[in-house]
Amino acid sequence: MESAGQYDYIIIGGGTAGCVLANRLSQDQGKQVLLLEAGGKDDYVWIHIPVGYLYCINNPRTDWMFRTEAEAGLNGRSLIYPRGKVLGGCSSINGMIYMRGQAQDYDAWAALIGDPSWRWQQVLPLFKKSENHYRGANEFHGGGGEWRVARQRLSWEILDAFRAAAAESGIPPSADFNRGDNEGCGYFDVNQRRGLRWNAAQAFLKPAAKRPNLTIMSGCQVQRLRLSQGQQGWRCAGVEFIGGGRSWCAEAASETILAAGAIGSPAILQQSGIGEGAHLQQAGVALLHALPGVGANLQDHLQIRSVYKIRGARTLNQMAHSWLGKARIGLEYALLRRGPMSMAPSQLGAFTRSDPGQDRPNLEFHVQPLSLEKFGDPLHAFPAFTASVCNLRPTSRGSVRIASPDPLAAPKIAPNYLSTAEDRSIAAASLRLTRRIAAAPALQKYAPQELKPGVMFQSEAELAQAAGAIASTIFHPVGTCKMGRADDAMAVVDSQLRVRGIAGLRVADASIMPAITSGNTNAPTIMIAEKAALSILTGK
């Protein structure tokens, strides 16, 4: 095993959080920083063209190619489970939607873990720090940061009609989902720059890479953390990894920070002998430090894709159905960086409540001027729109567990979607709400006809069953190394993101969320990395 040297900080994972951490920690020129990434460089052309997510997801060049276990709540189906395997991580392959969640999400975290520094008013400056918003700096947004937030470069008649129908159904228009209360309907803001994807590698890593104290090693698969035990207990001394066909070890004089995501971080801890004893024994890994919460508490947003056939409006289905249409789309993008090739996967959003008893919006719609049978299939030949809706705060909990001592083997991912009566009831309510919006006056000129799930499903039990047949992940796994109080046996990290019982080791990514945020999870991950860097550098 060859030595890769000694560093002050070792960051494992060059995804969204890892890029932020590498930038912030390397600003101190007196500190040596190593960033390890299992994937390659973000130089694949389809990463940067917004519509290129179609070619990045389920592509081994950019995706870990995970799948879930067969899910009882999905009628026995297994889903693809995309995770970015490239510099920039999921920010290189995701939907580019900039969404912080709701103020109450963070206030609830702070109450749960007993640390007021996680309240909305305290983390808002961290969101603003990295933000470069198209509106400029104001009470809610930053204007000089690395993370570009842009207005979308197109609109659609059918989406405008859906927004009007939502207003007629009690969901008011919204011009900004990121002020702490995201209730309403409007076009999403996106992480783009002049019609190109703006990923974390471009934003944070590219400028930091010029610093001589930052070493970036891509194509490096972590095998395990190096743990040593002394009179004060366990300490993480560094990491062992494979890269370039050779085995390496690197030492961390100060800290090792896991930023491998909600799937990678718990898997690396488990491969290192940190986790629940019976599970590790079953996987063939010796238990070194018992933390039963590692890999537990998996939460994700499950979206239910309702499809409506329409007439009298242009949708992407017709535009992309002919070679001439495709040529026009390509030419518009080449000349203007506009049009369907600049599209985020979802353009219009809506946040609302499944019932009046909800204290804040618990449903999110992603509405698209297109339709298809499933991800990766061709678009339908007829005009249609898709109104996907997800339960923002599911009560179902799943797990991530390694299956063997082989670090290259995929872990078992079991989200346990729709495993609670509450989640099934909300799924049925969300489908009923979608039908009410589709039946509102503003959409009637387009004669919407429900194709999925189909009007034959009417009772709550039938709708919940139908939801299980058509729903898919919206790619927001969190919570598998959750933070919590000292008396929470399932907490993996404390409120400063330090792994319980192991000095010199932190986790800083979406896995630390005790509860999933009410919206897309990339922006909260950036905030978490900002907060971790601040804690590391200042001790606060």
XYZ file of C-alpha atoms in Angstrom:
540
model
C 0.000 0.000 0.000
C 1.447 3.328 -1.098
C 1.251 6.536 0.871
C -0.691 9.398 -0.679
C 0.722 11.711 1.977
C -0.477 13.524 5.051
C -3.094 16.258 4.962
C -4.835 18.429 7.475
C -8.232 17.561 6.010
C -9.360 14.647 3.876
C -12.728 15.028 2.145
C -14.320 11.826 0.869
C -16.660 12.536 -2.024
C -16.377 15.195 -4.725
C -20.112 15.779 -5.021
C -22.084 18.864 -4.044
C -21.000 18.952 -0.399
C -17.435 17.856 -1.133
C -16.906 20.651 -3.670
C -18.128 23.268 -1.179
C -15.924 21.851 1.588
C -12.853 21.700 -0.659
C -13.325 25.344 -1.546
C -13.884 26.611 1.972
C -11.242 24.517 3.774
C -8.527 25.241 1.197
C -8.949 28.994 1.572
C -6.487 28.710 4.471
C -3.232 28.363 2.543
C -1.564 26.906 5.612
C -3.791 23.806 5.503
C -3.320 20.876 3.147
C -6.584 19.453 1.788
C -7.187 16.194 -0.096
C -10.422 15.586 -2.017
C -11.167 11.996 -3.083
C -13.790 11.218 -5.719
C -14.705 7.768 -7.051
C -15.947 9.121 -10.386
C -14.158 11.066 -13.090
C -13.975 14.669 -14.200
C -17.112 16.564 -15.164
C -15.953 16.903 -18.783
C -18.793 14.903 -20.370
C -20.645 17.274 -22.696
C -24.107 16.106 -21.591
C -23.411 17.180 -18.009
C -23.447 20.810 -19.059
C -26.388 20.844 -21.472
C -29.494 20.964 -19.238
C -31.446 18.301 -21.107
C -28.375 16.073 -20.840
C -29.614 14.610 -17.569
C -31.375 12.123 -19.872
C -27.957 10.822 -20.908
C -26.264 11.084 -17.504
C -28.771 9.188 -15.370
C -28.330 5.423 -15.660
C -25.029 5.975 -17.457
C -22.016 4.334 -15.727
C -19.852 7.271 -16.767
C -21.743 9.591 -14.427
C -24.061 7.446 -12.269
C -23.448 4.789 -9.608
C -26.238 2.767 -11.276
C -27.884 1.766 -7.988
C -31.274 0.091 -7.767
C -33.650 -0.280 -4.851
C -34.711 -3.592 -3.450
C -38.135 -4.790 -4.619
C -40.603 -2.507 -2.846
C -43.844 -3.881 -1.420
C -45.402 -0.400 -1.489
C -44.634 -0.182 -5.219
C -46.324 -3.490 -5.932
C -43.013 -5.352 -5.951
C -41.200 -3.009 -8.329
C -37.510 -2.098 -8.083
C -36.493 1.435 -9.121
C -33.321 2.875 -10.572
C -31.690 5.027 -7.895
C -29.412 7.580 -9.578
C -26.482 9.035 -7.621
C -23.803 11.162 -9.248
C -20.471 9.381 -9.763
C -18.495 12.313 -11.140
C -17.016 15.558 -9.849
C -19.983 17.673 -8.886
C -21.889 14.549 -7.819
C -25.645 14.803 -8.083
C -25.408 18.477 -9.040
C -23.970 17.184 -12.340
C -26.970 14.982 -13.150
C -29.931 16.367 -11.172
C -32.917 18.494 -12.156
C -31.124 21.811 -11.410
C -34.005 23.076 -9.241
C -32.969 25.548 -6.549
C -35.135 24.863 -3.516
C -34.310 25.483 0.145
C -37.398 24.044 1.818
C -39.457 25.756 4.487
C -38.434 27.752 7.540
C -40.299 25.294 9.770
C -38.149 22.432 8.474
C -35.044 23.950 10.030
C -36.809 25.174 13.150
C -37.984 21.591 13.668
C -34.413 20.305 13.241
C -33.175 22.769 15.859
C -35.845 21.706 18.344
C -35.219 18.026 17.683
C -31.449 18.173 18.147
C -31.377 20.909 20.789
C -29.202 23.350 18.833
C -30.703 26.727 17.849
C -27.922 27.342 15.308
C -29.900 25.147 12.870
C -32.970 27.400 12.955
C -34.068 29.057 9.707
C -32.927 32.544 10.694
C -29.483 31.177 11.566
C -28.979 29.090 8.411
C -30.445 31.690 6.013
C -27.110 33.615 5.943
C -25.384 30.373 4.916
C -27.779 29.920 1.996
C -27.143 33.526 0.986
C -23.365 33.242 1.365
C -22.923 30.920 -1.592
C -25.811 32.264 -3.678
C -25.593 34.431 -6.782
C -29.280 35.094 -7.453
C -30.522 36.693 -10.673
C -32.549 39.215 -8.651
C -29.448 40.323 -6.764
C -28.896 40.573 -3.029
C -31.892 41.251 -0.817
C -33.418 40.103 2.460
C -33.693 36.516 1.270
C -31.062 36.123 -1.437
C -27.348 36.555 -1.963
C -25.830 38.324 -4.946
C -22.123 37.552 -4.935
C -21.705 33.869 -4.207
C -20.535 30.986 -6.327
C -23.890 29.204 -6.720
C -25.785 30.733 -9.640
C -29.562 30.812 -9.455
C -31.246 31.711 -12.747
C -34.698 32.264 -14.134
C -35.783 29.595 -16.610
C -35.349 30.531 -20.252
C -38.730 29.363 -21.579
C -42.421 29.115 -20.700
C -45.298 26.974 -21.931
C -48.939 27.820 -22.590
C -50.133 24.590 -20.994
C -48.066 25.221 -17.847
C -49.414 28.753 -17.567
C -52.904 27.255 -17.806
C -52.069 24.738 -15.068
C -50.888 27.621 -12.878
C -54.200 29.409 -13.457
C -56.089 26.180 -12.694
C -54.090 25.780 -9.488
C -55.126 29.313 -8.453
C -58.748 28.396 -9.137
C -58.193 25.360 -6.880
C -56.882 27.428 -3.977
C -53.132 27.411 -4.715
C -52.076 31.050 -5.215
C -49.328 32.158 -7.619
C -45.817 32.434 -6.194
C -42.874 34.370 -7.604
C -40.279 32.924 -5.200
C -40.307 29.557 -3.451
C -37.213 30.321 -1.353
C -38.304 32.819 1.294
C -39.138 30.286 3.977
C -42.772 29.777 2.981
C -43.008 28.047 -0.369
C -46.800 27.722 -0.598
C -48.047 28.608 -4.072
C -47.491 27.842 -7.749
C -44.868 29.188 -10.134
C -41.883 28.427 -12.318
C -38.878 26.952 -10.544
C -35.584 28.826 -10.326
C -32.696 26.764 -11.659
C -28.946 26.363 -11.229
C -27.863 27.456 -14.680
C -25.629 30.041 -16.289
C -26.617 31.363 -19.700
C -28.526 28.218 -20.558
C -25.886 25.782 -19.281
C -26.016 23.639 -16.139
C -24.128 25.198 -13.249
C -22.833 22.316 -11.132
C -20.886 22.333 -7.879
C -17.631 21.437 -9.623
C -17.845 24.558 -11.809
C -19.032 26.754 -8.978
C -16.824 25.714 -6.079
C -14.126 23.284 -7.181
C -12.820 24.900 -10.356
C -11.684 28.116 -8.622
C -10.316 26.172 -5.643
C -8.345 23.768 -7.864
C -5.867 26.569 -8.622
C -4.707 26.583 -4.995
C -1.479 24.621 -4.389
C -2.724 23.327 -1.026
C -5.694 21.450 -2.565
C -5.075 17.993 -4.034
C -7.897 16.451 -6.079
C -7.770 12.727 -6.815
C -10.587 11.386 -9.004
C -11.175 7.767 -9.947
C -10.414 6.743 -6.348
C -12.642 4.216 -4.595
C -12.525 4.397 -0.798
C -12.167 0.999 0.840
C -12.356 1.954 4.505
C -11.555 4.578 7.090
C -8.396 4.022 9.127
C -9.346 3.872 12.789
C -6.981 3.810 15.751
C -7.872 3.234 19.381
C -6.160 4.931 22.279
C -6.874 5.880 25.862
C -9.354 8.521 24.696
C -11.223 6.066 22.457
C -11.463 5.747 18.687
C -9.930 8.237 16.276
C -10.082 8.396 12.482
C -6.489 8.633 11.281
C -7.197 8.729 7.555
C -8.437 6.551 4.724
C -7.515 3.603 2.512
C -8.501 3.697 -1.148
C -7.829 2.269 -4.601
C -6.880 4.512 -7.512
C -5.023 4.011 -10.768
C -4.846 0.286 -10.141
C -2.930 0.767 -6.893
C -3.792 0.711 -3.210
C -3.233 3.911 -1.251
C -3.501 5.299 2.234
C -3.689 8.937 3.254
C -3.344 10.374 6.736
C -5.451 13.160 8.211
C -3.718 15.234 10.860
C -6.899 17.093 11.785
C -10.122 15.665 10.334
C -11.621 13.317 7.788
C -14.969 14.499 6.423
C -17.387 12.087 4.786
C -19.308 13.828 1.999
C -20.237 10.771 -0.053
C -23.982 11.292 0.168
C -26.939 9.520 1.731
C -25.928 6.209 0.114
C -22.124 6.458 0.082
C -21.479 7.850 3.553
C -23.311 5.140 5.541
C -21.837 2.472 3.253
C -18.270 3.682 3.924
C -18.920 3.791 7.671
C -20.263 0.242 7.551
C -17.314 -0.983 5.460
C -15.093 0.497 8.167
C -16.782 -1.457 10.973
C -19.026 1.366 12.180
C -22.712 0.556 12.409
C -25.197 -1.922 13.800
C -23.501 -5.076 15.064
C -25.860 -7.758 13.777
C -25.956 -6.198 10.311
C -22.169 -5.936 10.058
C -21.758 -9.526 11.199
C -24.220 -10.628 8.522
C -22.280 -8.621 5.920
C -18.980 -10.173 6.987
C -17.452 -7.014 8.496
C -15.960 -6.919 11.984
C -17.683 -4.458 14.311
C -15.294 -1.834 15.656
C -17.689 0.834 16.891
C -21.424 0.336 17.434
C -23.656 3.044 15.961
C -27.019 1.435 15.179
C -28.296 4.481 13.296
C -25.774 4.163 10.462
C -27.798 3.416 7.332
C -31.155 3.707 9.112
C -33.720 6.542 8.814
C -33.612 6.632 4.985
C -36.201 9.120 3.718
C -37.014 10.033 0.131
C -39.640 11.860 -1.891
C -41.795 9.509 -3.948
C -43.485 11.241 -6.881
C -46.763 10.042 -8.367
C -46.858 10.784 -12.100
C -50.337 11.647 -13.348
C -50.488 12.000 -17.147
C -53.189 13.969 -18.992
C -53.702 13.870 -22.739
C -54.754 17.277 -24.112
C -55.551 19.057 -27.358
C -55.052 22.584 -28.625
C -51.673 23.338 -27.028
C -48.068 22.708 -27.942
C -46.140 20.244 -25.792
C -42.701 18.748 -26.119
C -44.264 15.494 -27.300
C -45.173 16.974 -30.699
C -42.028 19.110 -30.976
C -39.693 16.153 -30.495
C -41.737 13.675 -32.545
C -40.212 14.547 -35.920
C -36.677 15.054 -37.176
C -37.630 18.565 -38.279
C -38.873 19.370 -34.792
C -35.707 17.999 -33.240
C -33.590 20.035 -35.650
C -35.448 23.219 -34.689
C -34.911 22.461 -30.995
C -31.198 21.908 -31.548
C -30.812 25.053 -33.643
C -32.623 27.219 -31.099
C -30.303 26.000 -28.369
C -27.150 26.347 -30.474
C -27.975 29.937 -31.443
C -29.762 31.278 -28.360
C -29.178 28.789 -25.517
C -32.944 28.686 -25.192
C -35.779 26.284 -25.845
C -36.359 22.690 -24.764
C -32.648 21.817 -24.560
C -32.312 24.422 -21.805
C -35.173 22.832 -19.847
C -34.909 21.526 -16.339
C -36.741 18.183 -16.102
C -39.605 20.014 -14.371
C -40.458 23.631 -15.083
C -43.545 24.503 -13.058
C -43.893 23.807 -9.342
C -46.659 24.010 -6.775
C -46.677 23.604 -3.006
C -49.878 22.998 -1.132
C -51.571 20.920 1.576
C -53.181 17.517 1.211
C -55.779 18.543 3.816
C -56.508 21.610 5.958
C -55.032 19.940 9.044
C -51.486 20.256 7.701
C -49.550 23.060 9.435
C -47.683 23.889 6.216
C -47.544 22.630 2.625
C -46.860 18.909 2.520
C -47.241 18.335 -1.223
C -44.982 19.414 -4.098
C -45.985 19.267 -7.753
C -43.492 19.039 -10.608
C -45.400 19.816 -13.804
C -43.994 19.102 -17.269
C -45.231 19.818 -20.830
C -44.515 16.222 -21.882
C -45.363 12.604 -21.104
C -43.806 9.159 -21.366
C -44.357 5.702 -19.947
C -41.320 5.765 -17.673
C -37.924 7.465 -17.411
C -35.791 6.617 -20.426
C -38.732 5.761 -22.694
C -39.583 7.883 -25.764
C -42.117 10.670 -25.450
C -45.707 9.920 -26.390
C -46.762 10.911 -29.894
C -49.833 12.836 -28.686
C -49.881 16.177 -26.793
C -49.938 15.740 -23.012
C -48.672 17.079 -19.708
C -47.461 15.302 -16.592
C -48.362 16.509 -13.104
C -46.120 14.672 -10.671
C -46.887 15.117 -6.974
C -44.931 13.987 -3.924
C -45.501 13.846 -0.183
C -42.884 16.222 1.218
C -42.749 14.715 4.709
C -43.238 10.959 4.381
C -43.453 8.863 7.516
C -42.057 5.756 5.797
C -38.468 4.976 6.766
C -35.991 2.764 4.955
C -32.364 1.717 5.136
C -29.027 1.490 3.327
C -26.977 -1.597 4.182
C -23.836 -3.046 2.666
C -24.246 -6.624 1.463
C -20.621 -7.789 1.704
C -17.112 -6.643 2.694
C -16.445 -5.721 -0.954
C -16.437 -1.905 -1.184
C -17.259 -2.152 -4.896
C -20.468 -4.097 -4.262
C -23.663 -2.040 -4.384
C -25.411 -1.641 -1.012
C -28.963 -2.796 -0.451
C -31.245 0.237 -0.688
C -34.713 -0.286 0.781
C -36.722 2.990 0.977
C -39.916 1.228 2.175
C -42.110 3.603 0.182
C -45.793 3.830 1.147
C -45.223 1.517 4.095
C -47.368 3.582 6.482
C -51.102 4.198 6.447
C -50.485 7.967 6.574
C -48.324 7.922 3.437
C -50.879 5.829 1.554
C -53.682 8.171 2.602
C -51.727 11.248 1.486
C -50.917 9.550 -1.829
C -54.629 9.069 -2.467
C -55.414 12.651 -1.413
C -52.724 14.033 -3.716
C -54.196 12.192 -6.715
C -57.635 13.585 -5.906
C -56.155 17.091 -5.746
C -54.464 16.604 -9.123
C -57.844 15.684 -10.575
C -59.441 18.810 -9.079
C -56.801 21.018 -10.686
C -57.211 19.243 -14.046
C -60.972 19.819 -13.810
C -60.634 23.559 -13.058
C -61.983 26.014 -15.684
C -58.570 27.316 -16.807
C -57.634 23.920 -18.270
C -60.928 22.988 -19.889
C -60.137 24.523 -23.297
C -57.454 21.825 -23.580
C -59.877 18.979 -22.709
C -57.534 17.148 -20.308
C -58.086 13.379 -20.330
C -56.534 11.341 -17.510
C -54.347 8.539 -18.833
C -52.438 7.708 -15.653
C -53.373 6.431 -13.202
C -56.812 6.249 -14.855
C -60.309 7.276 -13.834
C -61.226 3.710 -12.871
C -59.362 4.211 -9.560
C -61.651 6.014 -7.127
C -61.523 4.743 -3.531
C -58.659 5.558 -1.199
C -57.427 1.968 -1.307
C -57.614 1.900 -5.125
C -55.758 5.209 -5.439
C -53.024 4.112 -3.020
C -52.588 0.917 -5.022
C -52.489 2.909 -8.257
C -49.906 5.262 -6.780
C -47.683 2.275 -6.036
C -47.944 1.216 -9.671
C -46.883 4.535 -11.245
C -44.788 6.327 -8.604
C -41.009 6.694 -8.763
C -38.303 8.332 -6.700
C -37.560 11.973 -7.291
C -33.974 11.292 -6.183
C -33.921 12.933 -2.731
C -32.485 10.320 -0.320
C -31.495 11.750 3.068
C -31.186 10.891 6.743
C -28.963 7.795 6.836
C -26.385 9.356 9.215
C -28.791 11.613 11.045
C -27.767 14.207 13.586
C -29.338 14.206 17.009
C -29.013 14.683 20.732
C -26.605 12.665 22.867
C -29.503 10.622 24.269
C -30.760 9.631 20.815
C -29.430 6.108 20.299
C -30.036 6.319 16.546
C -28.159 9.591 16.037
C -24.902 9.149 14.123
C -23.546 12.703 14.382
C -23.968 15.555 16.838
C -25.158 19.033 15.891
C -21.637 19.925 14.719
C -21.742 16.851 12.482
C -19.041 14.973 14.444
C -19.463 11.196 14.402
C -20.367 10.015 17.871
C -17.533 8.219 19.631
C -14.895 8.757 16.907
C -12.604 11.767 17.069
C -11.440 13.417 13.870
C -14.438 12.267 11.793
C -17.461 14.176 10.536
C -20.242 13.637 8.042
C -21.377 16.632 5.985
C -23.981 15.839 3.340
C -27.704 15.089 3.003
C -27.330 11.958 5.126
C -27.211 14.063 8.325
C -30.744 15.428 7.942
C -32.883 14.175 10.836
C -35.975 14.818 8.689
C -36.243 15.469 4.974
C -36.713 19.063 3.858
C -39.935 20.209 2.196
C -38.595 20.333 -1.330
C -35.619 19.462 -3.496
C -32.511 18.663 -1.483
C -29.502 20.036 -3.363
C -29.576 23.588 -1.963
C -29.915 22.317 1.645
C -26.866 20.104 1.030
C -24.833 23.166 0.068
C -25.960 24.884 3.259
C -24.986 21.824 5.325
C -21.499 21.867 3.790
C -21.184 25.597 4.472
C -22.152 25.028 8.101
C -19.730 22.123 8.464
C -16.860 24.159 7.037
C -17.637 27.011 9.420
C -17.690 24.605 12.359
C -14.379 23.007 11.339
C -12.634 26.342 10.844
C -14.009 28.144 13.887
C -14.965 25.344 16.276
C -18.510 26.747 16.483
